mmCIF file of C-alpha atoms and ligand atoms in Angstrom:
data_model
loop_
_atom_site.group_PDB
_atom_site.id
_atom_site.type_symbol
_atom_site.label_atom_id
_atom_site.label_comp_id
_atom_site.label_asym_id
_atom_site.label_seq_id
_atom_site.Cartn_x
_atom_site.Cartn_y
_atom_site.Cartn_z
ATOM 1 C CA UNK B 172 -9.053 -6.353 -4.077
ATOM 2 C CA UNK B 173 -6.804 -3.383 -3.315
ATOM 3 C CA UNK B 174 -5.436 -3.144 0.508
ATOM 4 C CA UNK B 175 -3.969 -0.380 2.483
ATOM 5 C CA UNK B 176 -2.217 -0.683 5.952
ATOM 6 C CA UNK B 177 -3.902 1.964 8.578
ATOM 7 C CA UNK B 178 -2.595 2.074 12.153
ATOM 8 C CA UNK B 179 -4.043 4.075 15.145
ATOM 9 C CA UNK B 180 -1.374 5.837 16.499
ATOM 10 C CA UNK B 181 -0.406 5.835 20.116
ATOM 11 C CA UNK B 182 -2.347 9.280 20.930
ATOM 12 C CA UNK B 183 -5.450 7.816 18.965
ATOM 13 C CA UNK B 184 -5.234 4.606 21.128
ATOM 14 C CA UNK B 185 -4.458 6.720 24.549
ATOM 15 C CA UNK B 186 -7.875 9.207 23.647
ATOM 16 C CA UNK B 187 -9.862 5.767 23.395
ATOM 17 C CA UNK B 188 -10.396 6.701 19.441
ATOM 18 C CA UNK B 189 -9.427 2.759 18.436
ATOM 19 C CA UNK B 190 -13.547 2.407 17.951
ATOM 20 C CA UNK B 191 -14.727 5.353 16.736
ATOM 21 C CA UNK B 192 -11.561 5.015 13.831
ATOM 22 C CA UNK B 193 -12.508 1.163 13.075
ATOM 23 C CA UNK B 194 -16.665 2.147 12.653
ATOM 24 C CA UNK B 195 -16.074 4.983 9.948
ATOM 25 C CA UNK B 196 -14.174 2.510 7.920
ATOM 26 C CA UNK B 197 -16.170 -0.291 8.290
ATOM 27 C CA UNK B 198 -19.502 1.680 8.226
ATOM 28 C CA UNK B 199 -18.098 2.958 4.595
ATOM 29 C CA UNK B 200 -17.954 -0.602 3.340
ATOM 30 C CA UNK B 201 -14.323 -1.763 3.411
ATOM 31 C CA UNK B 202 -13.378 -5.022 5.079
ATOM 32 C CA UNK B 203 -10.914 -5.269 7.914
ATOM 33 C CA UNK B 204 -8.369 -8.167 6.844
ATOM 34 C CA UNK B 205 -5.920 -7.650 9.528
ATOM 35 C CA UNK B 206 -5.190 -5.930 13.350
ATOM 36 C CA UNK B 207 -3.191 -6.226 16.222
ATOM 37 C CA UNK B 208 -2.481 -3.419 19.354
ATOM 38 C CA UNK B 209 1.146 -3.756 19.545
ATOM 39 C CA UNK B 210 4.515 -1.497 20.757
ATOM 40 C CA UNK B 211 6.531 -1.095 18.247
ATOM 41 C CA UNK B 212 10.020 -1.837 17.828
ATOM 42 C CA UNK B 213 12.467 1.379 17.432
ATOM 43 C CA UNK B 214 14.197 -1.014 14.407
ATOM 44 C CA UNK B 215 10.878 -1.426 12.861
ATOM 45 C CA UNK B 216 9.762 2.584 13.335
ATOM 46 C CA UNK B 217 12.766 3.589 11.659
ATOM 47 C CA UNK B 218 12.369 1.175 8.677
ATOM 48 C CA UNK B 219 8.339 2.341 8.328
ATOM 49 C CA UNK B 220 8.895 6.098 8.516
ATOM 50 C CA UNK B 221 13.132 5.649 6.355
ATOM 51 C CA UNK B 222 11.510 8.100 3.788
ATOM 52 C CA UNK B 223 11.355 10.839 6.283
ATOM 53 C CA UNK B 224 15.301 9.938 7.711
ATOM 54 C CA UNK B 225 16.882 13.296 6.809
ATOM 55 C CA UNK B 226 13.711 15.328 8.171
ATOM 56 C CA UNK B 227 14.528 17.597 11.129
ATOM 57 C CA UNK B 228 11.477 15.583 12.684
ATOM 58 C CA UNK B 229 12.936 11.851 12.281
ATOM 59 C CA UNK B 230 13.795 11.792 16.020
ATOM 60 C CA UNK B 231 10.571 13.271 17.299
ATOM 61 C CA UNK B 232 8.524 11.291 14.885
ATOM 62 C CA UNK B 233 10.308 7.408 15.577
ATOM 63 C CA UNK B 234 10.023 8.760 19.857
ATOM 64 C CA UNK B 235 6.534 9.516 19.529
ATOM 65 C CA UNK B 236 5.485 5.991 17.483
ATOM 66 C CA UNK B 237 7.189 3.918 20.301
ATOM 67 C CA UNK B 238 5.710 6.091 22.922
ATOM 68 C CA UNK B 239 2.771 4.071 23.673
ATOM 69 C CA UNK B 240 1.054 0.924 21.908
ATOM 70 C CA UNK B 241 -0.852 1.547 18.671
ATOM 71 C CA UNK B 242 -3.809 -0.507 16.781
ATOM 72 C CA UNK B 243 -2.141 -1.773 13.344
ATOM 73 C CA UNK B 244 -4.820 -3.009 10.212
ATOM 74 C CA UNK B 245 -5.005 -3.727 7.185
ATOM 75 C CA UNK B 246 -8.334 -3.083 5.056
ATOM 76 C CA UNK B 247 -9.340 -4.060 1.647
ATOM 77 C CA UNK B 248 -12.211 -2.942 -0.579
ATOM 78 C CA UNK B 249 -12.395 -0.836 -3.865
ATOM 79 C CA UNK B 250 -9.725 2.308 -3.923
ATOM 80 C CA UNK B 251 -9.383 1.823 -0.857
ATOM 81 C CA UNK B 252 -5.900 3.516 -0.425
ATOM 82 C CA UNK B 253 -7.302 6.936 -1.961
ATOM 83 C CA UNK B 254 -9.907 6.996 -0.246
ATOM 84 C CA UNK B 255 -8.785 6.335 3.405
ATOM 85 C CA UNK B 256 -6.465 9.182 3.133
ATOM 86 C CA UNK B 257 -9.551 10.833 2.119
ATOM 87 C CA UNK B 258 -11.237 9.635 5.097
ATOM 88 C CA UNK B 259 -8.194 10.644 7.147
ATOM 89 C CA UNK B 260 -7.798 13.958 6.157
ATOM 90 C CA UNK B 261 -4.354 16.935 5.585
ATOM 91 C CA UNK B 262 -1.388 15.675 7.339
ATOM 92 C CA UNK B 263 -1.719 18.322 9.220
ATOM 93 C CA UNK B 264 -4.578 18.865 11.493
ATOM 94 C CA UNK B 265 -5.050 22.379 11.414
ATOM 95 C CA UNK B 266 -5.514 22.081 7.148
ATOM 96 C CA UNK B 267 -7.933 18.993 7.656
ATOM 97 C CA UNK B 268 -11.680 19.392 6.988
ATOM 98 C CA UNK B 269 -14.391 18.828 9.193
ATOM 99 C CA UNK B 270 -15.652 15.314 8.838
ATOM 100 C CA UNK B 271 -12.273 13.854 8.576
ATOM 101 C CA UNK B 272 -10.222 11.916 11.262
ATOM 102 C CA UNK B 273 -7.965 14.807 11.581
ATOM 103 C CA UNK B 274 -10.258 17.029 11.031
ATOM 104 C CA UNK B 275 -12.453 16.091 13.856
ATOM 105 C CA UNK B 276 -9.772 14.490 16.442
ATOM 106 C CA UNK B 277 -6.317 16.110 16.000
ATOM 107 C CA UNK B 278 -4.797 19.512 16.560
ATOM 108 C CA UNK B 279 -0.883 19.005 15.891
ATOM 109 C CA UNK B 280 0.764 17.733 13.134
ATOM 110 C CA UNK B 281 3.096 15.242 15.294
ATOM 111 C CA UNK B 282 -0.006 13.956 16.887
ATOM 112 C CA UNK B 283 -2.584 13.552 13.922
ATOM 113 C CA UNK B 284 -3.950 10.166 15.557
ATOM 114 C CA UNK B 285 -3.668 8.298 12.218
ATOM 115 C CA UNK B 286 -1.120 6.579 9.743
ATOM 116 C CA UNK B 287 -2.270 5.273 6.219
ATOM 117 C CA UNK B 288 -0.199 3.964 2.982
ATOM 118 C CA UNK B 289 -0.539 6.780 0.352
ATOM 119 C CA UNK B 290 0.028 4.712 -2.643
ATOM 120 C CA UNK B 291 0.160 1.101 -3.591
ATOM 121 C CA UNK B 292 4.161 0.396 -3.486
ATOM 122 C CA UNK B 293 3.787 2.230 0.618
ATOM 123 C CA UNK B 294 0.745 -0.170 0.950
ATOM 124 C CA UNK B 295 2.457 -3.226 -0.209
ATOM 125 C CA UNK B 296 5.537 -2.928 1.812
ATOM 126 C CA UNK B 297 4.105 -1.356 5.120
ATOM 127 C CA UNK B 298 1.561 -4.319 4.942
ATOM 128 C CA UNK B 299 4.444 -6.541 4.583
ATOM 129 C CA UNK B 300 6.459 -4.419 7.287
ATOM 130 C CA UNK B 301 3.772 -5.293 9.958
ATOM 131 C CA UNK B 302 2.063 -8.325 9.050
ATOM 132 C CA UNK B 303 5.194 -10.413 7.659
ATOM 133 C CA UNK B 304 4.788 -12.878 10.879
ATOM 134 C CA UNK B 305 0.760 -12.957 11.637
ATOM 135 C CA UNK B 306 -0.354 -12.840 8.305
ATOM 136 C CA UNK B 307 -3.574 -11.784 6.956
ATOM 137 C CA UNK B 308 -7.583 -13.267 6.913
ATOM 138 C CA UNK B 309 -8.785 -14.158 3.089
ATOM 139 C CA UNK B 310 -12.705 -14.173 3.619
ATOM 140 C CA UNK B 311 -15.776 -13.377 2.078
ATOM 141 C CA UNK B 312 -19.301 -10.996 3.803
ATOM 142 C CA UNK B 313 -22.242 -11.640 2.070
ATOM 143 C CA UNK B 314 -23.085 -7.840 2.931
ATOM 144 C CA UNK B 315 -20.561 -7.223 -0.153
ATOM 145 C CA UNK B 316 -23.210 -7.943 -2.204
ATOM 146 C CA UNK B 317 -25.110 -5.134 -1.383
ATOM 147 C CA UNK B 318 -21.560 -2.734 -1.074
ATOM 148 C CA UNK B 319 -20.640 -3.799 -4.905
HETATM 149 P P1 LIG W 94 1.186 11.362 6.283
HETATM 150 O O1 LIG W 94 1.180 10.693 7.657
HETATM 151 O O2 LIG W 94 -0.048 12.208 6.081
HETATM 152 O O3 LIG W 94 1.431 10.391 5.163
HETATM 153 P P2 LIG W 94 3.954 12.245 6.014
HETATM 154 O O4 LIG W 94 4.393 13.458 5.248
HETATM 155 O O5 LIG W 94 4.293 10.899 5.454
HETATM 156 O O6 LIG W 94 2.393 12.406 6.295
HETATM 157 O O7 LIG W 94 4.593 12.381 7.465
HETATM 158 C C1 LIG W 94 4.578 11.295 8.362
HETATM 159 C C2 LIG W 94 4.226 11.799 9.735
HETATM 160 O O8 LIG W 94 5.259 12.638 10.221
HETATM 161 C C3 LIG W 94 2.954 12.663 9.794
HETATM 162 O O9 LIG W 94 1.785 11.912 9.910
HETATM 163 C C4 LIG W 94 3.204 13.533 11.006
HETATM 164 O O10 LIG W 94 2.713 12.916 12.201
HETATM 165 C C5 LIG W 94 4.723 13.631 11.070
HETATM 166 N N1 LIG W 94 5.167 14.937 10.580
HETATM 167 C C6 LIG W 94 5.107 15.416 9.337
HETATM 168 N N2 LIG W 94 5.601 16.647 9.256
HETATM 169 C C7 LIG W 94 5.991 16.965 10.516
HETATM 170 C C8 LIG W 94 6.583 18.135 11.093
HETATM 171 O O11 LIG W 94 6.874 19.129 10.425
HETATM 172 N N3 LIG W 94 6.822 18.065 12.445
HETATM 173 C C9 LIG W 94 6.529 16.971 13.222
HETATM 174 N N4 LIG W 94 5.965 15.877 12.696
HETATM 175 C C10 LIG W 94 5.704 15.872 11.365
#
């Protein structure tokens, strides 16, 4: 089953949005396979967000992810990867539809509440990036049944 690594950034978790972000996946039928709130490392903000290193924004962008804590998960289900950037909506707030994360929660693009993989080779290593040491939990919801 595909899986895609979401994380709540640190505005998301300061705004108290770690609940409302976790129903409108699960409510849509994906699993949650993996989380942890946890600071992260400068060494491991860099590594996560390397693509962007030449980007005026680099600084701004590795600052703001080690501002606070944030909520880090993985989720699994059927295209799930498309579809939670779906779910979370334009990059940027202001281009993000009503009825999307961003849509509905964010103004600015630095602080767009939400982070998710945006194709399986950024899934598999951002997955592997933050759950190398915890690992992840294999197991089955009879309520999958009625999702598939
Ligand atoms: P994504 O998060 O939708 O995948 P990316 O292009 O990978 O978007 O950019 C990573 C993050 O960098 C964005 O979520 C956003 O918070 C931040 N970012 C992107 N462009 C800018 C910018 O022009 N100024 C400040 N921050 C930016």
């Amino acid at each position: 089953m595909e899986k895609t690594f979401l994380m709540v950034k640190p505005d998301g978790v300061q705004r108290n949005l770690i609940g409302e972000i976790v129903a409108r996946f699960e409510k849509k039928g994906f699993q949650l396979v993996g989380a942890k709130l946890m600071s992260i490392p400068k060494e491991l903000a860099e590594e996560h967000y390397g693509e962007h290193k030449e980007r005026p924004f680099f600084g701004e962008l590795v600052d703001f992810i080690t501002s606070g804590p944030v909520f880090a998960m993985v989720w699994q289900g059927e295209n799930v990867i498309a579809t939670a950037r779906q779910m979370m909506g334009s990059t940027n707030p202001k281009d993000a539809a009503p009825g999307t994360i961003r849509g509905d929660f964010g103004l600015t693009v630095g602080k767009n509440v939400i982070h998710g993989s945006d194709a399986p080779t950024s899934a598999e290593r951002e997955i592997g990036l933050f759950f190398k040491d915890t690992g992840l939990v294999e197991y089955s919801k009879l309520v999958n049944e009625w999702v598939y």
